[in-house]
Coordinates of C-alpha atoms in Angstrom, one line a residue:
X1 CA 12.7 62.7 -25.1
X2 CA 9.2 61.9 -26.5
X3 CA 6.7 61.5 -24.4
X4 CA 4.0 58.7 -24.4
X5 CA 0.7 58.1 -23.3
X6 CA -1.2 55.1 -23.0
X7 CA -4.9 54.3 -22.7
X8 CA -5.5 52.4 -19.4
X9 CA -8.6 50.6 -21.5
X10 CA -8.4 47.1 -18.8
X11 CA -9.3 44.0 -20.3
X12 CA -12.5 45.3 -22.9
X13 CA -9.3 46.3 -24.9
X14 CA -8.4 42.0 -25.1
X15 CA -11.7 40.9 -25.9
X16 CA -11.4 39.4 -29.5
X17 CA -7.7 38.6 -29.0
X18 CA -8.5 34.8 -27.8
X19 CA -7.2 31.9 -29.7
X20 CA -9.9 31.1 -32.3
X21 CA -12.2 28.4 -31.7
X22 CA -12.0 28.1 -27.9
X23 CA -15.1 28.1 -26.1
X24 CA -16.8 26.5 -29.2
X25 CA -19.2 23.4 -28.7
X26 CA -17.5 20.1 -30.2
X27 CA -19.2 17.4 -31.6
X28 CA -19.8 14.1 -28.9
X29 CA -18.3 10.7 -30.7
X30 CA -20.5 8.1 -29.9
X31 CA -18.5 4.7 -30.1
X32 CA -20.1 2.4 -32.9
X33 CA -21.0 -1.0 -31.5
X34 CA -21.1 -4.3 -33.6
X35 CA -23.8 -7.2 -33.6
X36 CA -22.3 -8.1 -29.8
X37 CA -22.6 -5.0 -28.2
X38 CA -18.3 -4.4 -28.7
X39 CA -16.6 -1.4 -28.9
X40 CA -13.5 -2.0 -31.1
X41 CA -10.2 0.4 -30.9
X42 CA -6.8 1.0 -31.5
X43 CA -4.0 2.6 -29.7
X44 CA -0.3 2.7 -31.6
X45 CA 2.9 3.8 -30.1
X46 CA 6.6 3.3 -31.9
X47 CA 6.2 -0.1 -33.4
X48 CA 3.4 -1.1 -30.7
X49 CA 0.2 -1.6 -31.3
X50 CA -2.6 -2.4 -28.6
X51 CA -6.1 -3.6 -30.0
X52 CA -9.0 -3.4 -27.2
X53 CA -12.7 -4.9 -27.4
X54 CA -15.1 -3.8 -24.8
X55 CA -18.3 -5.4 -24.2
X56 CA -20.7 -5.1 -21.6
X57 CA -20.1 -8.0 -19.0
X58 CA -18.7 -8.8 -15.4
X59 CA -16.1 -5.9 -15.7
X60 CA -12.8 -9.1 -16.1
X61 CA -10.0 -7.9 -17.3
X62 CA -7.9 -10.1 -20.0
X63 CA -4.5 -9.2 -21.7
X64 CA -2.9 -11.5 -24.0
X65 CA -5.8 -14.1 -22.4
X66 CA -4.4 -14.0 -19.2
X67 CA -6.2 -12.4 -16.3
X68 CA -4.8 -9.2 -15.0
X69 CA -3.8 -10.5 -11.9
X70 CA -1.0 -12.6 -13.6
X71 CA 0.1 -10.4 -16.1
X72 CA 0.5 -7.2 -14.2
X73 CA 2.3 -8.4 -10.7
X74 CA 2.1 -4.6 -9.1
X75 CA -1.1 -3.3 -7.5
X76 CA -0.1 0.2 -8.8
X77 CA -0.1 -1.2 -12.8
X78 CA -3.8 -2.7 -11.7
X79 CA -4.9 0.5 -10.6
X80 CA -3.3 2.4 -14.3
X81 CA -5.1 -0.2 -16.5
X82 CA -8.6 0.1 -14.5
X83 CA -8.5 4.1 -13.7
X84 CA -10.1 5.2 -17.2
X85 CA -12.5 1.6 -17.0
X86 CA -14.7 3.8 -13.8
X87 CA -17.5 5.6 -14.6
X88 CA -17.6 8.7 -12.2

């Protein structure tokens, strides 16, 4: 049998192994705005595609140019569409 010995080197040994890039500052996106103070987007799933405008304003929520209280009948949809409206 051969016998082996290994270093007991702890983590100082890992340093360097990391995925590349982690930890590195990203640049911030800073949403363009047109002449009325809009953000415009896009979101596309399958064959869907979703088109939002924000602008600043009483904080109404409109799909399809009904209010949200008519489209979406469950409390629990309400709550989806608004969570990522809050500012925290």
């Amino acid at each position: 049998m051969t016998d082996v010995t290994t270093e007991n080197t702890g983590f100082d040994a890992l340093k360097g192994l990391g995925t590349p890039g982690v930890g590195e500052e990203h640049p911030v996106y800073v949403q363009k705005l047109d002449a009325q103070g809009r953000a415009y987007s896009t979101g596309k799933r399958k064959n869907a595609i979703a088109r939002v405008w924000l602008k600043p304003g009483t904080g109404k929520i409109t799909i399809n140019g009904k209010d949200q209280m008519q489209y979406f009948a469950r409390e629990i949809l309400r709550m989806m569409i608004a969570q990522p409206l809050e500012v925290t």
